[in-house]
Amino acid sequence: MSVTLLGQSILSGIFSGSLYALLGLGLTLSWRYLKIINLAHFAFIFLAAYLTYQLAGPGGLPPLLVIALVAPLFFVMGYAQQAFLEHFKVDEFASIIITFGMTILAETFIQWIWSADFVRLETHFLRGSWELGPFFLPKQEMLMSAAALALCLVTAAFLRFTWIGKALRAGLDNPQIAASFGVPNKKLSLLIAGIAGALAGVGGAFMALLFTLAPSQIYSWFGVVLAAVLLGRVGSATGVFAAGLLIGVSEAITMAVTAPAWAPLAPFTLLILILVFWPERV
Amino acid sequence: MLILENLDVYYGEARALANVSLTLGDGEIACVIGPNGAGKTTLVNALARLLPVRAGRIRLGGEDITHLTPQELADRGLALIPEGRRLFTTMTVEENLELGCYRPAARAHRAQGLEGIYAMFPILRERRWQIAGTLSGGQQQMVAIGRALMARPKLLLIDEPSLGLAPVVITQVFETIKAIHASGVSILLIEQNAAKALSVSQRAYVLDCGAIVAQGSPEELRQSREINAAYLGAGA
């Protein structure tokens, strides 16, 4: 195998890994800070992707404007979903079933509006690649990876350094005592759910930019994105980025040296080994 | 400052506090003593609005606070040093202290407040980046005290500050409580260690089986033979 092929494989692994991180970021936040394993996050991503397809394709709006519209819309959706889950006092494990149900509803809704066929966003926005020596750097993937990295870093800094971030961690540690020092746990839950929703919106917009869409594909992202969330340690924004890259690159190298069908082998072997030998890691 | 009128608190159908009334004057330090299981921590949790009150009223500075949220109570100047410290154990010492002044009104005093706490407990300055859960018991109690002081409270609720600490540390903690009171904070101290509690208090209440069974100045309680025998122990 040539160095160029290996290099290009690693690059494509970085791109897909960044996307895993971008899709997993909201998921890891709601899992840790809301104790909700929000499978509907994937439904939000696909709803956002189809909406982006509709607005930027047939609608003719610039993709960046669409992202700016979709993010706040999905902030509201995430907020509303959390209000619903809190109203019914849904716990961590029940959340898996309920949000899976929501995902099925969303899939049906997408089929109803856009049919079960593949759709593809045709846009001139950032078409083509930059060339760096022998390597190709596709512009859309580069933008998505930069956005994923920036969002993960900003989220990590937000949790680490801001008053809201500290209050969120304190509320997780000891909600009653945090409340007695004025931390509004409920409001912060809704805020973090909104942020997770907005992140799903941004992830979905990039999904529309990069992929051909079909409603049934919602489920194909569960495994790899949840693996990134777990490997990166639930709740860690920088962790999910590092784990996303690790998975993406190990998949790409496995594909290059064996066959594409073997791609999941490396990341899932790694995940299983970590779950077996280092369970406190996740 | 603080008036409790005929407070009833239940856990399900079990009555934990019955008809509890007490008064804490402005700038006063009073203690509630009593044996294990008397309902002391229930009283603290009801006061901090972490437990619902079935009947009766709690008034703070003339305002009825019986049904406020814990957050609203924090806004009215009440801070809590809970039993067993209950720090944010996965966060650093400094973050714990900062959470004390989380309320927007208190945030302006963050830097000044930290300086004050570090001056009071120099060891905490050295340990400011350490995860609070890894500190010794005495140091954790310092963080719990510091966290509450960061809120600049008018009224401080202190629950079992001596619990699980070495005698020499307990003495330090009570010295600190005296100093805080001297700085003008009203304090309600809930403590099993009756001798220590009486030694710093201006007024004392004896709680047993969920009811106030005696009250008075520390001298009065010490002179009462029954109280002495039942609650203060032979050597007290």
Coordinates of C-alpha atoms in Angstrom, one line a residue:
Chain A
M1 CA 0.0 0.0 0.0
S2 CA 1.3 3.4 -1.0
V3 CA 2.0 6.2 1.5
T4 CA -0.4 8.4 -0.5
L5 CA -3.2 5.9 -0.1
L6 CA -2.5 5.6 3.6
G7 CA -2.4 9.4 4.0
Q8 CA -5.6 9.9 2.1
S9 CA -7.2 7.1 4.2
I10 CA -6.2 8.8 7.4
L11 CA -7.6 12.1 6.1
S12 CA -10.9 10.6 5.2
G13 CA -10.9 9.0 8.7
I14 CA -10.4 12.4 10.2
F15 CA -13.3 13.7 8.3
S16 CA -15.7 10.9 9.2
G17 CA -14.4 10.9 12.8
S18 CA -15.1 14.6 13.0
L19 CA -18.7 13.9 11.9
Y20 CA -19.1 11.2 14.5
A21 CA -17.9 13.7 17.1
L22 CA -20.3 16.4 15.8
L23 CA -23.2 14.0 15.9
G24 CA -22.2 12.6 19.3
L25 CA -21.6 15.9 21.1
G26 CA -25.2 16.7 21.9
L27 CA -25.8 13.1 22.8
T28 CA -23.0 13.0 25.3
L29 CA -24.2 16.2 26.9
S30 CA -27.8 15.0 27.4
W31 CA -26.7 11.6 28.6
R32 CA -24.5 13.0 31.3
Y33 CA -26.2 16.2 32.3
L34 CA -29.9 15.1 31.8
K35 CA -29.5 11.4 32.4
I36 CA -31.4 11.0 29.1
I37 CA -30.0 8.6 26.5
N38 CA -31.6 10.5 23.7
L39 CA -31.9 8.2 20.6
A40 CA -34.2 10.9 19.2
H41 CA -31.0 12.9 18.8
F42 CA -30.6 10.9 15.6
A43 CA -34.1 11.7 14.5
F44 CA -33.4 15.4 15.1
I45 CA -30.3 15.1 13.0
F46 CA -32.2 13.6 10.1
L47 CA -35.1 16.1 10.5
A48 CA -32.5 18.9 10.3
A49 CA -30.8 17.2 7.4
Y50 CA -34.1 17.0 5.4
L51 CA -35.0 20.5 6.3
T52 CA -31.6 21.7 5.1
Y53 CA -32.1 19.7 1.9
Q54 CA -35.5 21.3 1.4
L55 CA -34.4 24.9 2.2
A56 CA -31.0 24.8 0.5
G57 CA -32.0 22.6 -2.4
P58 CA -35.5 23.3 -3.8
G59 CA -35.7 26.4 -1.5
G60 CA -32.5 27.9 -2.9
L61 CA -31.2 29.4 0.4
P62 CA -27.5 29.6 1.1
P63 CA -26.4 26.6 3.2
L64 CA -24.8 28.8 5.9
L65 CA -28.0 30.7 6.3
V66 CA -29.9 27.4 6.6
I67 CA -27.6 26.3 9.4
A68 CA -28.2 29.6 11.2
L69 CA -32.0 28.9 10.9
V70 CA -31.9 25.3 11.7
A71 CA -29.8 25.6 14.9
P72 CA -32.3 27.8 16.8
L73 CA -35.2 25.8 15.6
F74 CA -33.7 22.6 16.9
F75 CA -32.8 24.4 20.2
V76 CA -36.5 24.9 20.6
M77 CA -37.2 21.3 19.7
G78 CA -34.6 20.0 22.2
Y79 CA -36.0 22.3 24.9
A80 CA -39.6 21.1 24.2
Q81 CA -38.5 17.4 24.2
Q82 CA -36.8 17.9 27.6
A83 CA -39.9 19.7 29.1
F84 CA -41.9 16.7 27.9
L85 CA -39.6 14.1 29.4
E86 CA -39.4 16.0 32.7
H87 CA -43.1 16.3 32.9
F88 CA -43.4 12.5 32.8
K89 CA -40.3 12.1 35.0
V90 CA -38.6 9.8 32.6
D91 CA -35.5 8.1 33.9
E92 CA -32.3 7.0 32.2
F93 CA -33.4 3.6 31.0
A94 CA -37.0 4.5 30.1
S95 CA -35.5 7.4 28.1
I96 CA -34.0 4.9 25.7
I97 CA -37.4 3.3 24.9
I98 CA -39.3 6.6 24.7
T99 CA -36.8 8.4 22.5
F100 CA -36.5 5.3 20.3
G101 CA -40.3 5.6 19.8
M102 CA -39.9 9.3 19.0
T103 CA -37.3 8.3 16.4
I104 CA -39.6 5.9 14.7
L105 CA -42.3 8.6 14.6
A106 CA -39.8 11.0 13.1
E107 CA -38.8 8.4 10.5
T108 CA -42.4 7.9 9.5
F109 CA -42.9 11.7 9.3
I110 CA -39.9 12.0 7.0
Q111 CA -41.2 9.2 4.8
W112 CA -44.5 10.9 4.7
I113 CA -43.1 14.3 3.6
W114 CA -40.1 13.3 1.5
S115 CA -40.8 9.6 0.7
A116 CA -38.6 6.6 1.5
D117 CA -36.4 7.3 -1.6
F118 CA -32.9 8.8 -1.5
V119 CA -32.6 12.5 -1.8
R120 CA -29.4 14.5 -2.5
L121 CA -28.8 18.2 -1.8
E122 CA -27.4 19.7 -5.0
T123 CA -25.5 22.8 -4.2
H124 CA -22.5 24.8 -5.5
F125 CA -21.6 25.7 -1.9
L126 CA -17.9 24.7 -1.3
R127 CA -17.9 22.2 -4.1
G128 CA -14.6 20.5 -4.9
S129 CA -11.4 20.1 -3.1
W130 CA -8.2 21.9 -2.2
E131 CA -5.1 20.0 -3.2
L132 CA -2.2 19.7 -0.8
G133 CA 0.7 17.8 -2.5
P134 CA -0.7 14.4 -3.4
F135 CA -3.7 14.8 -1.0
F136 CA -7.2 16.0 -1.7
L137 CA -9.0 18.1 1.0
P138 CA -12.7 18.3 0.1
K139 CA -13.9 21.7 1.1
Q140 CA -17.3 20.7 2.6
E141 CA -15.6 18.1 4.8
M142 CA -13.0 20.5 5.9
L143 CA -15.7 23.0 6.9
M144 CA -17.6 20.3 8.8
S145 CA -14.4 19.1 10.6
A146 CA -13.5 22.6 11.6
A147 CA -17.0 23.2 12.9
A148 CA -16.9 19.9 14.8
L149 CA -13.6 20.8 16.4
A150 CA -14.7 24.3 17.2
L151 CA -18.0 23.2 18.8
C152 CA -16.3 20.5 20.9
L153 CA -13.7 22.9 22.2
V154 CA -16.3 25.7 22.9
T155 CA -18.6 23.2 24.7
A156 CA -15.7 21.9 26.8
A157 CA -14.6 25.5 27.7
F158 CA -18.2 26.4 28.4
L159 CA -18.6 23.5 30.9
R160 CA -15.2 24.1 32.5
F161 CA -15.1 27.9 32.9
T162 CA -18.5 29.5 32.8
W163 CA -20.9 30.0 35.7
I164 CA -23.5 27.9 33.9
G165 CA -21.0 25.1 33.3
K166 CA -19.9 25.0 36.9
A167 CA -23.6 25.1 38.0
L168 CA -24.4 22.2 35.7
R169 CA -21.5 20.1 37.2
A170 CA -22.5 21.1 40.7
G171 CA -26.1 20.2 40.0
L172 CA -25.0 16.8 38.7
D173 CA -22.9 16.2 41.8
N174 CA -25.4 17.3 44.4
P175 CA -28.7 18.8 43.0
Q176 CA -30.2 19.7 46.4
I177 CA -27.2 21.6 47.7
A178 CA -26.6 23.3 44.4
A179 CA -30.3 24.4 44.6
S180 CA -29.7 25.8 48.1
F181 CA -26.9 28.0 46.7
G182 CA -29.3 29.3 44.0
V183 CA -28.5 26.9 41.1
P184 CA -31.7 26.6 39.0
N185 CA -31.3 23.0 38.1
K186 CA -34.5 22.7 36.0
K187 CA -33.8 25.8 33.9
L188 CA -30.3 24.5 33.2
S189 CA -31.6 21.1 32.2
L190 CA -33.8 22.8 29.6
L191 CA -30.9 24.9 28.5
I192 CA -28.6 22.0 28.0
A193 CA -31.3 20.1 26.1
G194 CA -31.7 23.1 23.9
I195 CA -28.0 23.2 23.2
A196 CA -28.0 19.5 22.4
G197 CA -30.9 20.0 20.1
A198 CA -29.1 22.9 18.3
L199 CA -26.0 20.7 17.9
A200 CA -28.2 18.0 16.3
G201 CA -29.5 20.7 14.0
V202 CA -26.0 21.7 13.0
G203 CA -25.0 18.1 12.6
G204 CA -28.0 17.4 10.4
A205 CA -27.2 20.4 8.2
F206 CA -23.7 19.0 7.5
M207 CA -25.2 15.5 7.0
A208 CA -27.4 17.0 4.2
L209 CA -24.3 18.7 2.7
L210 CA -22.2 15.5 2.7
F211 CA -24.5 12.6 2.3
T212 CA -27.4 11.2 0.2
L213 CA -30.3 11.0 2.6
A214 CA -32.9 8.2 3.2
P215 CA -35.1 7.9 6.3
S216 CA -34.1 4.4 7.1
Q217 CA -30.4 5.5 7.5
I218 CA -31.3 7.1 10.8
Y219 CA -30.5 3.8 12.5
S220 CA -27.2 3.2 10.8
W221 CA -25.6 5.9 12.8
F222 CA -26.5 4.6 16.3
G223 CA -23.6 2.2 16.7
V224 CA -20.6 4.3 15.7
V225 CA -21.8 7.5 17.3
L226 CA -22.7 5.9 20.6
A227 CA -19.3 4.2 20.5
A228 CA -17.7 7.6 20.2
V229 CA -19.7 8.9 23.1
L230 CA -18.7 5.9 25.3
L231 CA -15.1 5.8 24.3
G232 CA -14.8 9.5 24.9
R233 CA -16.3 9.1 28.3
V234 CA -19.9 10.2 28.6
G235 CA -20.2 14.0 29.1
S236 CA -16.8 14.9 27.8
A237 CA -16.8 17.3 24.8
T238 CA -13.1 16.9 24.0
G239 CA -13.4 13.2 24.7
V240 CA -16.1 12.6 22.1
F241 CA -13.9 14.5 19.5
A242 CA -10.8 12.4 20.3
A243 CA -12.8 9.2 20.3
G244 CA -14.6 10.2 17.0
L245 CA -11.2 10.7 15.4
L246 CA -9.8 7.4 16.8
I247 CA -12.8 5.5 15.4
G248 CA -12.8 7.3 12.1
V249 CA -9.1 6.8 11.5
S250 CA -9.0 3.2 12.7
E251 CA -12.0 2.5 10.4
A252 CA -10.3 4.1 7.4
I253 CA -7.1 2.3 7.9
T254 CA -8.9 -1.0 8.4
M255 CA -10.8 -0.4 5.1
A256 CA -7.6 0.5 3.3
V257 CA -5.7 -2.6 4.4
T258 CA -8.6 -5.1 4.3
A259 CA -12.0 -4.4 2.7
P260 CA -14.7 -1.8 3.4
A261 CA -16.9 -4.3 5.0
W262 CA -14.4 -4.7 7.8
A263 CA -14.5 -1.1 8.7
P264 CA -16.4 -1.5 12.1
L265 CA -13.9 -4.1 13.3
A266 CA -11.3 -1.9 14.7
P267 CA -13.4 0.6 16.6
F268 CA -15.8 -1.9 18.1
T269 CA -13.0 -4.3 19.1
L270 CA -11.5 -1.3 20.9
L271 CA -14.8 -0.4 22.5
I272 CA -15.4 -4.0 23.7
L273 CA -11.9 -4.2 25.1
I274 CA -12.3 -1.0 27.0
L275 CA -15.7 -2.0 28.4
V276 CA -14.2 -5.3 29.5
F277 CA -10.9 -4.2 31.0
W278 CA -11.6 -0.6 32.0
P279 CA -15.3 -0.3 32.7
E280 CA -14.9 2.7 35.0
R281 CA -13.6 4.6 32.0
V282 CA -17.2 5.0 30.7
Chain B
M1 CA -34.5 37.1 62.0
L2 CA -35.9 33.6 61.9
I3 CA -39.2 32.4 63.5
L4 CA -40.6 28.9 63.3
E5 CA -44.2 28.5 64.2
N6 CA -45.7 25.1 65.0
L7 CA -43.9 23.3 62.2
D8 CA -45.0 19.8 61.2
V9 CA -42.9 17.8 58.8
Y10 CA -43.7 14.3 57.5
Y11 CA -41.9 11.6 55.7
G12 CA -44.8 10.0 53.9
E13 CA -47.2 9.3 56.8
A14 CA -44.5 9.3 59.4
R15 CA -44.3 12.5 61.4
A16 CA -40.7 13.6 61.8
L17 CA -41.3 17.0 63.4
A18 CA -44.3 17.9 65.6
N19 CA -45.3 21.4 66.5
V20 CA -41.8 22.8 66.5
S21 CA -41.5 26.5 67.3
L22 CA -38.3 28.4 67.8
T23 CA -37.0 31.9 67.4
L24 CA -33.6 33.3 66.4
G25 CA -33.0 37.0 66.9
D26 CA -31.0 39.3 64.6
G27 CA -27.3 38.6 65.0
E28 CA -28.0 35.8 67.5
I29 CA -26.5 32.4 67.6
A30 CA -28.7 29.6 68.8
C31 CA -28.3 25.9 68.8
V32 CA -30.6 22.9 68.5
I33 CA -29.2 19.9 70.4
G34 CA -30.6 16.5 70.8
P35 CA -29.8 12.8 70.3
N36 CA -29.4 10.9 67.1
G37 CA -32.7 10.5 65.3
A38 CA -34.4 13.4 67.2
G39 CA -35.2 15.1 63.9
K40 CA -32.4 17.7 63.8
T41 CA -31.4 17.2 60.2
T42 CA -35.1 17.0 59.2
L43 CA -35.4 20.5 60.8
V44 CA -32.5 21.8 58.8
N45 CA -33.8 20.3 55.5
A46 CA -37.2 21.8 56.2
L47 CA -35.7 25.2 56.9
A48 CA -33.6 25.0 53.7
R49 CA -36.8 24.1 51.8
L50 CA -35.4 20.7 50.8
L51 CA -38.3 19.0 52.5
P52 CA -42.0 20.0 52.3
V53 CA -43.6 21.4 55.4
R54 CA -47.0 19.9 56.2
A55 CA -48.2 22.5 58.7
G56 CA -46.9 25.6 60.4
R57 CA -44.9 28.6 59.2
I58 CA -41.3 29.7 58.7
R59 CA -40.7 33.4 58.7
L60 CA -37.4 35.0 57.8
G61 CA -37.0 38.7 58.4
G62 CA -40.8 39.1 58.6
E63 CA -41.4 37.3 55.3
D64 CA -43.3 34.0 55.2
I65 CA -40.8 31.6 53.5
T66 CA -42.6 28.4 54.2
H67 CA -43.2 27.6 50.5
L68 CA -40.3 29.3 48.8
T69 CA -37.9 27.3 46.6
P70 CA -34.4 26.7 47.8
Q71 CA -33.2 29.1 45.2
E72 CA -35.5 31.9 46.4
L73 CA -34.3 31.2 49.9
A74 CA -30.7 31.6 48.8
D75 CA -31.7 35.0 47.4
R76 CA -33.0 36.0 50.8
G77 CA -29.6 35.5 52.4
L78 CA -29.8 32.0 53.9
A79 CA -26.8 29.7 53.4
L80 CA -26.4 26.1 54.5
I81 CA -23.4 24.1 55.9
P82 CA -25.0 20.7 55.6
E83 CA -24.4 17.6 57.6
G84 CA -21.5 15.5 56.2
R85 CA -20.3 18.6 54.3
R86 CA -21.9 17.5 51.0
L87 CA -19.4 19.2 48.8
F88 CA -19.4 19.0 45.1
T89 CA -16.9 16.2 45.4
T90 CA -15.9 16.0 41.7
M91 CA -15.1 19.7 41.5
T92 CA -12.1 21.6 42.7
V93 CA -11.9 23.4 46.0
E94 CA -12.1 26.8 44.3
E95 CA -15.1 25.7 42.2
N96 CA -16.9 24.7 45.3
L97 CA -16.2 28.1 46.8
E98 CA -17.3 29.8 43.7
L99 CA -20.6 27.9 43.7
G100 CA -21.2 29.6 47.0
C101 CA -21.6 32.9 45.3
Y102 CA -23.5 31.5 42.3
R103 CA -26.4 33.9 42.7
P104 CA -25.9 36.8 40.3
A105 CA -26.2 39.3 43.2
A106 CA -23.3 37.6 45.0
R107 CA -21.0 37.1 42.0
A108 CA -19.5 40.6 42.2
H109 CA -17.9 39.6 45.5
R110 CA -16.2 36.5 44.1
A111 CA -12.6 37.7 44.2
Q112 CA -12.9 39.5 47.5
G113 CA -14.8 36.5 49.0
L114 CA -12.1 34.0 47.8
E115 CA -9.4 36.2 49.4
G116 CA -11.3 36.2 52.7
I117 CA -11.7 32.4 52.7
Y118 CA -8.1 31.8 51.8
A119 CA -7.0 34.2 54.5
M120 CA -9.2 32.3 57.0
F121 CA -8.0 28.9 55.8
P122 CA -4.6 29.2 54.2
I123 CA -4.5 25.4 53.5
L124 CA -7.4 25.9 51.0
R125 CA -5.3 28.3 49.0
E126 CA -2.6 25.7 48.6
R127 CA -5.3 23.1 47.7
R128 CA -7.4 25.3 45.5
W129 CA -7.0 23.2 42.4
Q130 CA -7.5 19.9 44.2
I131 CA -10.7 17.9 43.8
A132 CA -12.7 18.5 46.9
G133 CA -13.6 14.9 47.4
T134 CA -10.0 14.0 48.0
L135 CA -9.5 16.4 50.9
S136 CA -9.3 15.3 54.6
G137 CA -12.5 15.6 56.6
G138 CA -11.4 18.7 58.4
Q139 CA -10.4 20.4 55.1
Q140 CA -13.7 19.4 53.6
Q141 CA -15.4 21.1 56.5
M142 CA -13.4 24.3 55.8
V143 CA -14.6 24.2 52.2
A144 CA -18.2 23.7 53.3
I145 CA -17.9 26.7 55.7
G146 CA -16.1 28.7 53.0
R147 CA -18.7 27.9 50.4
A148 CA -21.5 29.1 52.7
L149 CA -19.6 32.3 53.6
M150 CA -19.1 33.1 49.8
A151 CA -22.9 33.5 49.7
R152 CA -22.5 36.4 52.2
P153 CA -25.4 35.1 54.2
K154 CA -27.5 36.9 56.8
L155 CA -28.5 33.6 58.3
L156 CA -26.3 30.6 58.4
L157 CA -27.7 27.1 59.1
I158 CA -25.0 24.7 60.3
D159 CA -25.8 21.1 60.6
E160 CA -23.6 18.8 62.7
P161 CA -20.3 20.5 62.0
S162 CA -18.4 18.2 64.4
L163 CA -19.5 15.0 62.7
G164 CA -16.7 12.7 61.9
L165 CA -13.9 15.1 62.8
A166 CA -11.0 14.7 65.2
P167 CA -11.3 16.6 68.5
V168 CA -8.6 19.1 67.7
V169 CA -10.3 19.9 64.4
I170 CA -13.7 20.2 66.2
T171 CA -12.2 22.8 68.4
Q172 CA -11.0 24.8 65.4
V173 CA -14.4 24.5 63.7
F174 CA -16.2 25.9 66.8
E175 CA -13.6 28.8 66.9
T176 CA -14.4 29.5 63.3
I177 CA -18.2 29.5 64.1
K178 CA -17.6 32.0 66.9
A179 CA -15.6 34.2 64.5
I180 CA -18.3 34.1 61.9
H181 CA -20.9 35.0 64.5
A182 CA -18.8 37.9 65.7
S183 CA -18.7 39.2 62.1
G184 CA -22.5 39.8 62.4
V185 CA -24.0 36.7 60.9
S186 CA -27.0 35.1 62.6
I187 CA -26.4 31.4 63.1
L188 CA -28.7 28.4 63.8
L189 CA -26.4 25.6 64.9
I190 CA -27.7 22.0 64.9
E191 CA -25.4 19.8 66.8
Q192 CA -25.2 16.5 68.6
N193 CA -22.2 17.5 70.6
A194 CA -24.2 19.4 73.2
A195 CA -21.3 20.7 75.3
K196 CA -19.6 22.2 72.4
A197 CA -22.8 23.7 71.0
L198 CA -23.8 25.3 74.3
S199 CA -20.3 26.8 74.7
V200 CA -20.8 29.0 71.7
S201 CA -24.6 29.6 71.8
Q202 CA -26.7 32.4 73.3
R203 CA -29.9 30.4 73.3
A204 CA -30.5 26.6 73.1
Y205 CA -33.3 24.3 72.1
V206 CA -33.5 20.6 73.0
L207 CA -35.1 18.5 70.3
D208 CA -36.2 14.9 71.0
C209 CA -38.5 12.6 69.1
G210 CA -39.4 15.4 66.7
A211 CA -40.5 17.9 69.4
I212 CA -38.8 20.7 71.3
V213 CA -38.6 19.4 74.9
A214 CA -36.7 22.3 76.5
Q215 CA -35.3 25.7 75.7
G216 CA -33.4 28.5 77.4
S217 CA -30.0 30.0 77.8
P218 CA -27.1 27.5 78.0
E219 CA -26.8 28.2 81.7
E220 CA -30.4 27.4 82.3
L221 CA -30.2 24.1 80.5
R222 CA -27.0 23.2 82.2
Q223 CA -28.6 23.8 85.6
S224 CA -31.6 21.7 84.9
R225 CA -30.9 18.3 86.4
E226 CA -33.2 16.4 84.0
I227 CA -31.8 18.0 80.9
N228 CA -28.3 17.5 82.1
A229 CA -28.8 13.8 82.7
A230 CA -30.8 13.1 79.6
Y231 CA -29.1 15.2 77.0
L232 CA -25.8 16.7 78.2
G233 CA -24.2 13.6 79.5
A234 CA -22.6 13.0 82.9
G235 CA -19.4 15.0 82.1
A236 CA -21.0 18.0 80.5

